[in-house]
PDB file of C-alpha atoms in Angstrom:
ATOM      1  CA  MET A 120       8.741   8.914 -21.350  1.00 85.00           C
ATOM      2  CA  ILE A 121       5.706   8.654 -18.047  1.00 94.00           C
ATOM      3  CA  GLU A 122       4.317   5.162 -17.470  1.00 95.00           C
ATOM      4  CA  THR A 123       2.271   6.292 -14.016  1.00 95.00           C
ATOM      5  CA  VAL A 124       1.660   9.406 -11.401  1.00 97.00           C
ATOM      6  CA  ILE A 125       1.119   8.332  -8.166  1.00 97.00           C
ATOM      7  CA  PRO A 126      -0.058  11.432  -5.884  1.00 96.00           C
ATOM      8  CA  TYR A 127       0.651  10.982  -1.981  1.00 95.00           C
ATOM      9  CA  ARG A 128      -2.651   9.708   0.054  1.00 95.00           C
ATOM     10  CA  LYS A 129      -2.647  11.263   3.918  1.00 93.00           C
ATOM     11  CA  ARG A 130      -1.887   8.881   6.890  1.00 90.00           C
ATOM     12  CA  THR A 131      -1.329   9.182  10.528  1.00 83.00           C
ATOM     13  CA  ILE A 132       1.434   7.147  11.997  1.00 77.00           C
ATOM     14  CA  GLY A 133       1.116   7.588  16.323  1.00 70.00           C
ATOM     15  CA  GLY A 134       1.964  12.112  16.288  1.00 70.00           C
ATOM     16  CA  PHE A 135       3.114  11.640  12.702  1.00 75.00           C
ATOM     17  CA  ASN A 136       0.983  12.877   9.689  1.00 85.00           C
ATOM     18  CA  VAL A 137       2.383  11.703   6.480  1.00 92.00           C
ATOM     19  CA  ARG A 138       2.109  11.750   2.883  1.00 96.00           C
ATOM     20  CA  ARG A 139       2.188   8.324   1.736  1.00 96.00           C
ATOM     21  CA  VAL A 140       3.556   7.318  -1.677  1.00 97.00           C
ATOM     22  CA  LEU A 141       4.035   3.643  -1.970  1.00 96.00           C
ATOM     23  CA  PRO A 142       2.152   0.807  -1.860  1.00 94.00           C
ATOM     24  CA  PHE A 143      -0.033   2.175  -4.474  1.00 94.00           C
ATOM     25  CA  SER A 144      -3.128   0.497  -5.712  1.00 88.00           C
ATOM     26  CA  LYS A 145      -1.835   0.769  -9.080  1.00 87.00           C
ATOM     27  CA  ARG A 146       1.748   0.470  -8.669  1.00 92.00           C
ATOM     28  CA  ARG A 147       3.207  -1.347  -5.136  1.00 92.00           C
ATOM     29  CA  SER A 148       6.499  -0.622  -6.149  1.00 95.00           C
ATOM     30  CA  VAL A 149       9.217   0.935  -7.633  1.00 97.00           C
ATOM     31  CA  GLY A 150      12.723  -1.056  -8.223  1.00 96.00           C
ATOM     32  CA  PRO A 151      12.801  -2.698  -4.877  1.00 97.00           C
ATOM     33  CA  PHE A 152      11.624   0.168  -3.267  1.00 98.00           C
ATOM     34  CA  VAL A 153       8.036  -1.071  -1.500  1.00 97.00           C
ATOM     35  CA  PHE A 154       7.259   1.548   1.010  1.00 97.00           C
ATOM     36  CA  VAL A 155       7.649   5.851   0.755  1.00 98.00           C
ATOM     37  CA  ASP A 156       6.458   8.018   3.638  1.00 97.00           C
ATOM     38  CA  ASP A 157       7.045  11.635   3.594  1.00 97.00           C
ATOM     39  CA  PHE A 158       6.713  13.459   6.627  1.00 94.00           C
ATOM     40  CA  GLY A 159       6.472  17.110   7.747  1.00 88.00           C
ATOM     41  CA  PRO A 160       7.526  19.765   8.098  1.00 91.00           C
ATOM     42  CA  MET A 161       6.054  19.869  11.534  1.00 86.00           C
ATOM     43  CA  GLU A 162       6.582  21.609  14.249  1.00 84.00           C
ATOM     44  CA  ILE A 163       9.044  20.049  17.344  1.00 81.00           C
ATOM     45  CA  VAL A 164       7.398  20.032  20.938  1.00 73.00           C
ATOM     46  CA  ASN A 165       9.113  18.891  23.972  1.00 63.00           C
ATOM     47  CA  ASP A 166       7.462  16.164  24.595  1.00 65.00           C
ATOM     48  CA  ALA A 167       7.234  12.168  23.326  1.00 74.00           C
ATOM     49  CA  SER A 168       3.887  12.485  21.153  1.00 77.00           C
ATOM     50  CA  LEU A 169       6.894  12.579  17.749  1.00 85.00           C
ATOM     51  CA  ASP A 170       8.456   9.425  19.159  1.00 90.00           C
ATOM     52  CA  ILE A 171       7.672   6.122  17.222  1.00 92.00           C
ATOM     53  CA  LEU A 172       7.663   3.555  20.269  1.00 95.00           C
ATOM     54  CA  ALA A 173       9.271   0.244  19.359  1.00 97.00           C
ATOM     55  CA  HIS A 174       7.595  -2.003  16.144  1.00 98.00           C
ATOM     56  CA  PRO A 175       8.839  -4.771  14.094  1.00 99.00           C
ATOM     57  CA  HIS A 176      10.323  -5.483  11.056  1.00 99.00           C
ATOM     58  CA  ILE A 177      11.041  -8.782   8.834  1.00 99.00           C
ATOM     59  CA  GLY A 178      12.106  -8.889   4.812  1.00 98.00           C
ATOM     60  CA  LEU A 179      13.243  -5.662   4.427  1.00 98.00           C
ATOM     61  CA  ALA A 180      16.026  -2.556   5.131  1.00 98.00           C
ATOM     62  CA  THR A 181      14.334   0.866   6.154  1.00 98.00           C
ATOM     63  CA  VAL A 182      16.409   3.791   5.355  1.00 98.00           C
ATOM     64  CA  THR A 183      16.070   7.329   6.788  1.00 98.00           C
ATOM     65  CA  TYR A 184      16.518  10.553   5.697  1.00 98.00           C
ATOM     66  CA  LEU A 185      15.963  13.603   7.215  1.00 98.00           C
ATOM     67  CA  PHE A 186      15.882  17.276   5.925  1.00 97.00           C
ATOM     68  CA  SER A 187      15.270  18.825   8.861  1.00 96.00           C
ATOM     69  CA  GLY A 188      15.031  17.868  12.574  1.00 94.00           C
ATOM     70  CA  ARG A 189      16.730  15.501  14.302  1.00 94.00           C
ATOM     71  CA  MET A 190      15.969  11.794  15.418  1.00 95.00           C
ATOM     72  CA  THR A 191      17.540   9.074  17.714  1.00 97.00           C
ATOM     73  CA  HIS A 192      17.356   5.688  16.370  1.00 98.00           C
ATOM     74  CA  ARG A 193      17.485   2.772  18.897  1.00 98.00           C
ATOM     75  CA  ASP A 194      16.842  -1.429  18.041  1.00 99.00           C
ATOM     76  CA  SER A 195      17.404  -4.966  19.123  1.00 99.00           C
ATOM     77  CA  LEU A 196      20.940  -4.529  18.351  1.00 99.00           C
ATOM     78  CA  GLY A 197      21.958  -2.218  20.761  1.00 98.00           C
ATOM     79  CA  SER A 198      22.688   0.141  18.399  1.00 98.00           C
ATOM     80  CA  ILE A 199      21.841   3.925  19.521  1.00 98.00           C
ATOM     81  CA  GLN A 200      22.259   6.403  16.927  1.00 98.00           C
ATOM     82  CA  LEU A 201      21.262  10.117  15.891  1.00 98.00           C
ATOM     83  CA  ILE A 202      20.323  10.916  12.624  1.00 98.00           C
ATOM     84  CA  GLU A 203      20.375  14.648  11.156  1.00 97.00           C
ATOM     85  CA  PRO A 204      19.837  16.134   8.125  1.00 97.00           C
ATOM     86  CA  GLY A 205      21.530  14.688   4.918  1.00 97.00           C
ATOM     87  CA  GLU A 206      22.618  11.484   7.005  1.00 98.00           C
ATOM     88  CA  VAL A 207      21.249   8.135   6.249  1.00 98.00           C
ATOM     89  CA  ASN A 208      20.342   4.987   8.692  1.00 99.00           C
ATOM     90  CA  TRP A 209      20.233   1.745   6.901  1.00 98.00           C
ATOM     91  CA  MET A 210      18.640  -1.235   8.850  1.00 99.00           C
ATOM     92  CA  THR A 211      18.121  -4.556   7.791  1.00 98.00           C
ATOM     93  CA  ALA A 212      15.521  -6.338   9.324  1.00 99.00           C
ATOM     94  CA  GLY A 213      16.518  -9.889   7.724  1.00 98.00           C
ATOM     95  CA  ARG A 214      14.677 -12.313  10.334  1.00 98.00           C
ATOM     96  CA  GLY A 215      13.129  -9.931  12.599  1.00 99.00           C
ATOM     97  CA  ILE A 216      14.472  -6.580  13.962  1.00 99.00           C
ATOM     98  CA  VAL A 217      12.533  -4.461  16.672  1.00 99.00           C
ATOM     99  CA  HIS A 218      13.507  -0.341  16.520  1.00 98.00           C
ATOM    100  CA  SER A 219      12.813   2.793  17.926  1.00 97.00           C
ATOM    101  CA  GLU A 220      12.824   6.212  16.217  1.00 95.00           C
ATOM    102  CA  ARG A 221      12.440   9.240  18.619  1.00 93.00           C
ATOM    103  CA  VAL A 222      12.446  13.252  18.479  1.00 90.00           C
ATOM    104  CA  SER A 223      12.601  13.915  22.293  1.00 87.00           C
ATOM    105  CA  ASP A 224      15.341  12.897  23.044  1.00 87.00           C
ATOM    106  CA  ALA A 225      17.630  13.935  19.868  1.00 84.00           C
ATOM    107  CA  GLY A 226      18.381  17.539  21.294  1.00 83.00           C
ATOM    108  CA  ASN A 227      16.312  19.485  18.767  1.00 84.00           C
ATOM    109  CA  ASP A 228      15.935  23.159  18.945  1.00 82.00           C
ATOM    110  CA  PRO A 229      12.553  24.241  19.617  1.00 78.00           C
ATOM    111  CA  ALA A 230      12.769  26.403  16.890  1.00 76.00           C
ATOM    112  CA  THR A 231      13.165  23.489  14.117  1.00 84.00           C
ATOM    113  CA  SER A 232      10.979  21.576  12.314  1.00 90.00           C
ATOM    114  CA  LEU A 233      10.945  17.923  11.054  1.00 92.00           C
ATOM    115  CA  ALA A 234      11.049  16.603   7.467  1.00 95.00           C
ATOM    116  CA  GLY A 235      11.757  13.659   6.130  1.00 97.00           C
ATOM    117  CA  LEU A 236      11.292  10.585   4.133  1.00 98.00           C
ATOM    118  CA  GLN A 237      11.421   6.806   5.625  1.00 97.00           C
ATOM    119  CA  THR A 238      11.417   4.170   2.597  1.00 98.00           C
ATOM    120  CA  TRP A 239      11.285   0.487   2.779  1.00 98.00           C
ATOM    121  CA  VAL A 240      13.710  -1.910   0.484  1.00 98.00           C
ATOM    122  CA  ALA A 241      12.435  -5.314  -0.246  1.00 97.00           C
ATOM    123  CA  LEU A 242      15.188  -7.663   0.411  1.00 97.00           C
ATOM    124  CA  PRO A 243      15.852 -10.270  -2.459  1.00 96.00           C
ATOM    125  CA  GLU A 244      13.857 -13.570  -1.823  1.00 96.00           C
ATOM    126  CA  SER A 245      17.432 -15.381  -0.873  1.00 95.00           C
ATOM    127  CA  ILE A 246      18.227 -13.413   1.764  1.00 96.00           C
ATOM    128  CA  GLU A 247      15.387 -11.666   3.129  1.00 96.00           C
ATOM    129  CA  GLU A 248      15.202 -14.520   6.008  1.00 97.00           C
ATOM    130  CA  THR A 249      19.337 -12.912   6.672  1.00 98.00           C
ATOM    131  CA  GLU A 250      20.772 -11.752  10.575  1.00 98.00           C
ATOM    132  CA  PRO A 251      19.475  -8.266  10.748  1.00 98.00           C
ATOM    133  CA  SER A 252      22.209  -5.427  11.259  1.00 98.00           C
ATOM    134  CA  PHE A 253      22.314  -1.498  10.738  1.00 98.00           C
ATOM    135  CA  ALA A 254      24.600   1.245   9.374  1.00 98.00           C
ATOM    136  CA  HIS A 255      24.767   4.839   9.828  1.00 98.00           C
ATOM    137  CA  HIS A 256      26.179   7.266   7.512  1.00 98.00           C
ATOM    138  CA  GLY A 257      27.207  11.111   7.422  1.00 98.00           C
ATOM    139  CA  SER A 258      26.378  13.249   5.309  1.00 96.00           C
ATOM    140  CA  ASP A 259      30.258  13.901   4.614  1.00 96.00           C
ATOM    141  CA  GLU A 260      30.231  10.338   3.327  1.00 98.00           C
ATOM    142  CA  LEU A 261      27.372  10.722   0.697  1.00 98.00           C
ATOM    143  CA  PRO A 262      28.965  11.747  -2.483  1.00 97.00           C
ATOM    144  CA  LEU A 263      27.988  15.036  -4.230  1.00 96.00           C
ATOM    145  CA  VAL A 264      27.605  16.254  -7.593  1.00 96.00           C
ATOM    146  CA  GLU A 265      27.677  19.403  -8.165  1.00 95.00           C
ATOM    147  CA  GLU A 266      27.139  21.065 -11.983  1.00 92.00           C
ATOM    148  CA  ASP A 267      26.238  23.907 -13.408  1.00 90.00           C
ATOM    149  CA  GLY A 268      22.413  24.540 -11.905  1.00 96.00           C
ATOM    150  CA  ILE A 269      22.677  20.951 -10.335  1.00 97.00           C
ATOM    151  CA  ARG A 270      23.318  19.530  -6.607  1.00 97.00           C
ATOM    152  CA  LEU A 271      22.917  15.836  -6.377  1.00 97.00           C
ATOM    153  CA  GLN A 272      23.500  13.833  -3.310  1.00 98.00           C
ATOM    154  CA  VAL A 273      23.391   9.839  -4.080  1.00 98.00           C
ATOM    155  CA  VAL A 274      22.505   8.176  -0.656  1.00 98.00           C
ATOM    156  CA  LEU A 275      21.930   4.620  -2.236  1.00 98.00           C
ATOM    157  CA  GLY A 276      23.847   2.750  -4.941  1.00 96.00           C
ATOM    158  CA  GLY A 277      25.956   4.560  -7.912  1.00 94.00           C
ATOM    159  CA  CYS A 278      25.205   6.665 -10.782  1.00 89.00           C
ATOM    160  CA  TYR A 279      26.603  10.137 -12.373  1.00 90.00           C
ATOM    161  CA  GLY A 280      29.961   8.837 -11.848  1.00 92.00           C
ATOM    162  CA  VAL A 281      29.614   8.363  -8.258  1.00 96.00           C
ATOM    163  CA  LYS A 282      28.781   5.603  -5.732  1.00 96.00           C
ATOM    164  CA  SER A 283      27.430   5.977  -2.321  1.00 97.00           C
ATOM    165  CA  PRO A 284      29.496   3.959   0.370  1.00 97.00           C
ATOM    166  CA  VAL A 285      26.078   2.679   2.090  1.00 97.00           C
ATOM    167  CA  ALA A 286      25.998  -1.722   1.855  1.00 93.00           C
ATOM    168  CA  THR A 287      23.065  -2.209   0.143  1.00 93.00           C
ATOM    169  CA  VAL A 288      21.501  -5.391  -1.462  1.00 86.00           C
ATOM    170  CA  GLY A 289      18.861  -5.412  -3.992  1.00 80.00           C
ATOM    171  CA  LYS A 290      20.887  -2.644  -5.895  1.00 88.00           C
ATOM    172  CA  PRO A 291      18.449   0.586  -4.867  1.00 96.00           C
ATOM    173  CA  PHE A 292      19.136   3.785  -6.187  1.00 97.00           C
ATOM    174  CA  TYR A 293      18.330   7.165  -3.847  1.00 98.00           C
ATOM    175  CA  ALA A 294      19.206  10.210  -4.534  1.00 98.00           C
ATOM    176  CA  GLN A 295      18.222  13.780  -3.460  1.00 98.00           C
ATOM    177  CA  CYS A 296      18.913  16.666  -5.919  1.00 98.00           C
ATOM    178  CA  ASP A 297      18.620  20.363  -5.857  1.00 98.00           C
ATOM    179  CA  LEU A 298      17.822  21.750  -9.293  1.00 98.00           C
ATOM    180  CA  ALA A 299      17.867  25.288 -10.264  1.00 98.00           C
ATOM    181  CA  ALA A 300      15.324  27.463 -12.209  1.00 97.00           C
ATOM    182  CA  GLY A 301      15.609  26.592 -16.185  1.00 96.00           C
ATOM    183  CA  HIS A 302      18.359  23.675 -15.852  1.00 97.00           C
ATOM    184  CA  THR A 303      17.510  20.168 -16.643  1.00 97.00           C
ATOM    185  CA  ILE A 304      18.839  16.845 -15.201  1.00 97.00           C
ATOM    186  CA  GLU A 305      18.977  13.253 -17.280  1.00 95.00           C
ATOM    187  CA  ILE A 306      17.198  10.244 -15.675  1.00 94.00           C
ATOM    188  CA  PRO A 307      19.743   7.360 -15.943  1.00 91.00           C
ATOM    189  CA  VAL A 308      18.327   4.800 -18.283  1.00 90.00           C
ATOM    190  CA  ASP A 309      20.465   1.816 -16.906  1.00 89.00           C
ATOM    191  CA  ILE A 310      18.045   1.376 -13.897  1.00 92.00           C
ATOM    192  CA  ASP A 311      15.673  -1.166 -14.643  1.00 93.00           C
ATOM    193  CA  GLU A 312      12.932   0.675 -13.008  1.00 96.00           C
ATOM    194  CA  ARG A 313      12.931   4.840 -11.934  1.00 97.00           C
ATOM    195  CA  ALA A 314      10.892   7.683 -10.143  1.00 98.00           C
ATOM    196  CA  ALA A 315      11.104  10.720  -8.995  1.00 98.00           C
ATOM    197  CA  TYR A 316       9.010  12.246  -5.733  1.00 98.00           C
ATOM    198  CA  ILE A 317       8.972  15.556  -6.330  1.00 98.00           C
ATOM    199  CA  LEU A 318       9.522  17.745  -2.731  1.00 98.00           C
ATOM    200  CA  LYS A 319       9.499  21.528  -3.682  1.00 97.00           C
ATOM    201  CA  GLY A 320       8.683  23.552  -6.408  1.00 97.00           C
ATOM    202  CA  GLN A 321       7.585  22.918 -10.104  1.00 95.00           C
ATOM    203  CA  VAL A 322       9.091  20.350 -12.602  1.00 98.00           C
ATOM    204  CA  LEU A 323       8.726  19.579 -16.425  1.00 97.00           C
ATOM    205  CA  ILE A 324       8.479  15.835 -17.150  1.00 97.00           C
ATOM    206  CA  ASP A 325       7.868  15.196 -20.874  1.00 92.00           C
ATOM    207  CA  ASN A 326       6.260  19.068 -20.888  1.00 92.00           C
ATOM    208  CA  GLN A 327       3.457  18.252 -17.871  1.00 95.00           C
ATOM    209  CA  PRO A 328       4.097  20.422 -14.726  1.00 97.00           C
ATOM    210  CA  PHE A 329       4.282  18.224 -11.587  1.00 97.00           C
ATOM    211  CA  GLN A 330       3.688  19.720  -7.721  1.00 96.00           C
ATOM    212  CA  PRO A 331       5.202  18.505  -4.888  1.00 97.00           C
ATOM    213  CA  GLY A 332       3.707  15.293  -3.715  1.00 97.00           C
ATOM    214  CA  ASN A 333       3.806  13.857  -6.905  1.00 98.00           C
ATOM    215  CA  LEU A 334       5.819  10.294  -7.739  1.00 98.00           C
ATOM    216  CA  VAL A 335       6.373  10.089 -11.126  1.00 98.00           C
ATOM    217  CA  VAL A 336       7.234   6.533 -12.627  1.00 98.00           C
ATOM    218  CA  PHE A 337       9.281   6.295 -15.646  1.00 97.00           C
ATOM    219  CA  GLY A 338       8.912   3.796 -18.741  1.00 93.00           C
ATOM    220  CA  LYS A 339      12.067   2.565 -20.651  1.00 90.00           C
ATOM    221  CA  GLY A 340      14.023   4.906 -22.470  1.00 89.00           C
ATOM    222  CA  GLY A 341      15.629   8.302 -21.828  1.00 89.00           C
ATOM    223  CA  ALA A 342      13.566  10.596 -19.564  1.00 93.00           C
ATOM    224  CA  GLU A 343      14.696  14.124 -18.093  1.00 96.00           C
ATOM    225  CA  ILE A 344      13.443  16.838 -15.453  1.00 98.00           C
ATOM    226  CA  LYS A 345      13.576  20.547 -15.906  1.00 98.00           C
ATOM    227  CA  ALA A 346      13.044  22.943 -13.399  1.00 97.00           C
ATOM    228  CA  GLU A 347      10.493  25.905 -13.795  1.00 95.00           C
ATOM    229  CA  LYS A 348      11.337  26.877 -10.148  1.00 92.00           C
ATOM    230  CA  HIS A 349      13.785  25.857  -8.016  1.00 97.00           C
ATOM    231  CA  ALA A 350      13.104  22.732  -7.351  1.00 98.00           C
ATOM    232  CA  LYS A 351      14.171  19.508  -5.028  1.00 98.00           C
ATOM    233  CA  PHE A 352      12.925  15.791  -5.355  1.00 98.00           C
ATOM    234  CA  MET A 353      13.984  12.339  -4.822  1.00 98.00           C
ATOM    235  CA  ILE A 354      14.942  10.092  -7.638  1.00 98.00           C
ATOM    236  CA  LEU A 355      14.699   6.431  -6.779  1.00 98.00           C
ATOM    237  CA  GLY A 356      14.264   2.763  -7.933  1.00 97.00           C
ATOM    238  CA  GLY A 357      16.603  -0.358  -9.143  1.00 96.00           C
ATOM    239  CA  ASP A 358      16.385  -3.932 -10.240  1.00 95.00           C
ATOM    240  CA  ARG A 359      12.748  -5.205 -10.764  1.00 94.00           C
ATOM    241  CA  LEU A 360      11.446  -7.525  -7.678  1.00 94.00           C
ATOM    242  CA  GLU A 361      12.084 -11.203  -8.797  1.00 91.00           C
ATOM    243  CA  LYS A 362       8.369 -12.163  -7.388  1.00 91.00           C
ATOM    244  CA  PRO A 363       5.939 -10.387  -5.742  1.00 90.00           C
ATOM    245  CA  ARG A 364       6.538  -9.647  -2.097  1.00 93.00           C
ATOM    246  CA  PHE A 365       3.342 -10.019   0.772  1.00 94.00           C
ATOM    247  CA  MET A 366       3.032  -6.693   2.776  1.00 94.00           C
ATOM    248  CA  TRP A 367       0.956  -6.526   6.082  1.00 94.00           C
ATOM    249  CA  TRP A 368       1.644  -3.891   8.920  1.00 94.00           C
ATOM    250  CA  ASN A 369       5.489  -3.621   8.866  1.00 96.00           C
ATOM    251  CA  PHE A 370       6.204  -7.230   7.501  1.00 97.00           C
ATOM    252  CA  VAL A 371       7.259  -7.567   4.017  1.00 97.00           C
ATOM    253  CA  SER A 372       8.090 -11.296   2.193  1.00 96.00           C
ATOM    254  CA  SER A 373       7.907 -13.307  -0.260  1.00 95.00           C
ATOM    255  CA  ARG A 374       5.812 -15.756   1.634  1.00 95.00           C
ATOM    256  CA  GLN A 375       2.829 -15.331   3.266  1.00 93.00           C
ATOM    257  CA  GLU A 376       3.366 -18.028   6.371  1.00 95.00           C
ATOM    258  CA  LEU A 377       6.683 -15.550   7.373  1.00 96.00           C
ATOM    259  CA  ILE A 378       3.963 -12.830   7.771  1.00 95.00           C
ATOM    260  CA  GLU A 379       1.462 -14.540   9.593  1.00 94.00           C
ATOM    261  CA  ALA A 380       4.421 -16.233  11.772  1.00 96.00           C
ATOM    262  CA  ALA A 381       6.036 -12.490  12.405  1.00 97.00           C
ATOM    263  CA  ARG A 382       2.616 -11.572  13.456  1.00 96.00           C
ATOM    264  CA  MET A 383       2.305 -14.130  15.967  1.00 96.00           C
ATOM    265  CA  ASP A 384       6.023 -13.728  17.318  1.00 98.00           C
ATOM    266  CA  TRP A 385       5.119 -10.318  18.114  1.00 97.00           C
ATOM    267  CA  GLN A 386       1.991 -11.055  19.483  1.00 95.00           C
ATOM    268  CA  LYS A 387       3.760 -13.212  21.835  1.00 96.00           C
ATOM    269  CA  GLY A 388       6.706 -10.867  22.759  1.00 96.00           C
ATOM    270  CA  ASN A 389       9.521 -13.508  21.181  1.00 98.00           C
ATOM    271  CA  PHE A 390      10.898 -10.606  18.833  1.00 98.00           C
ATOM    272  CA  GLU A 391      14.041  -9.401  20.601  1.00 98.00           C
ATOM    273  CA  ALA A 392      13.885  -6.516  22.659  1.00 97.00           C
ATOM    274  CA  ILE A 393      15.276  -3.003  22.765  1.00 98.00           C
ATOM    275  CA  PRO A 394      17.990  -2.305  25.682  1.00 98.00           C
ATOM    276  CA  ASN A 395      16.263  -0.237  28.005  1.00 95.00           C
ATOM    277  CA  GLU A 396      13.053   0.037  26.316  1.00 94.00           C
ATOM    278  CA  THR A 397       9.669  -1.029  27.672  1.00 89.00           C
ATOM    279  CA  GLY A 398       7.070   1.080  25.241  1.00 91.00           C
ATOM    280  CA  PHE A 399       5.996  -0.317  22.027  1.00 95.00           C
ATOM    281  CA  VAL A 400       3.519  -0.416  19.620  1.00 94.00           C
ATOM    282  CA  PRO A 401       0.941  -3.272  19.896  1.00 94.00           C
ATOM    283  CA  LEU A 402      -0.284  -4.961  16.781  1.00 93.00           C
ATOM    284  CA  PRO A 403      -3.495  -3.170  14.491  1.00 90.00           C
ATOM    285  CA  GLU A 404      -6.618  -4.143  16.164  1.00 81.00           C
ATOM    286  CA  GLY A 405      -9.079  -6.595  14.379  1.00 70.00           C
ATOM    287  CA  ASN A 406      -8.426  -9.400  12.722  1.00 66.00           C
ATOM    288  CA  PHE A 407      -5.479 -10.662  10.773  1.00 68.00           C
ATOM    289  CA  PRO A 408      -6.342  -9.125   7.174  1.00 59.00           C
ATOM    290  CA  ARG A 409      -5.428 -11.539   3.872  1.00 64.00           C
ATOM    291  CA  VAL A 410      -2.088  -9.858   2.753  1.00 66.00           C
ATOM    292  CA  GLN A 411      -2.137  -9.033  -0.788  1.00 64.00           C
ATOM    293  CA  PRO A 412       0.997  -9.501  -2.437  1.00 69.00           C
ATOM    294  CA  LEU A 413       2.859  -6.526  -4.066  1.00 63.00           C
TER     295      LEU A 413
END
């Protein structure tokens, strides 16, 4: 059963034109996922126009997953990691971390486009001020489920009889599914909150057709997706957040005062810097708005 359908909205972040799915006015989160941006495909140019400069996070974990192209991750822990299609970067911000994601130094073929998803997972309240950390997993580490007409890569969590090696918190589930025309996949019923984001093709859910760019949030009970044409989509979700989160700019927390403190720390230069990087993203202009709970 369908609970909500969320269409993407166009946003611009630096040189990126993105399709923002979460947060949404009528649905602020799905499980622990509080932010979903779909970017690309976009032409890769040999300059820094697609680079995301150093910026801070608190209270969340970022999840970077690419479909094409390459990026270089750097952070204030000293991590330097190239990420390619089918791989995943999981970065726990906790009490605070700074990172950048650059295309210009990732060795991209000029004929290659850049496309992927950036999602944020809210950390459980009990550990939202934990120490920051970073982990990378290659595509060969992420388990595959391949059946007649179905190819599913489990990025986070466990389901369909397999479990991702990514060490997560908050029990998120995240998977990419390729579904051949005429085939059907059932959505796991043991996940508290579940949704599917359509990337390619056309699917039927509850006998309703859906095109790319829609996040379909499922209600309780059984649900399935049928591909009318070859389709690609992400399945995401997990346990419902134990309490609402506040969110402003790159900061997520169960307490508004932590967001206000992080804002001041970034403004005063109190966050730890990325080694050998000087460029950064400044705070948004204007007065600090009243943050809204998710």
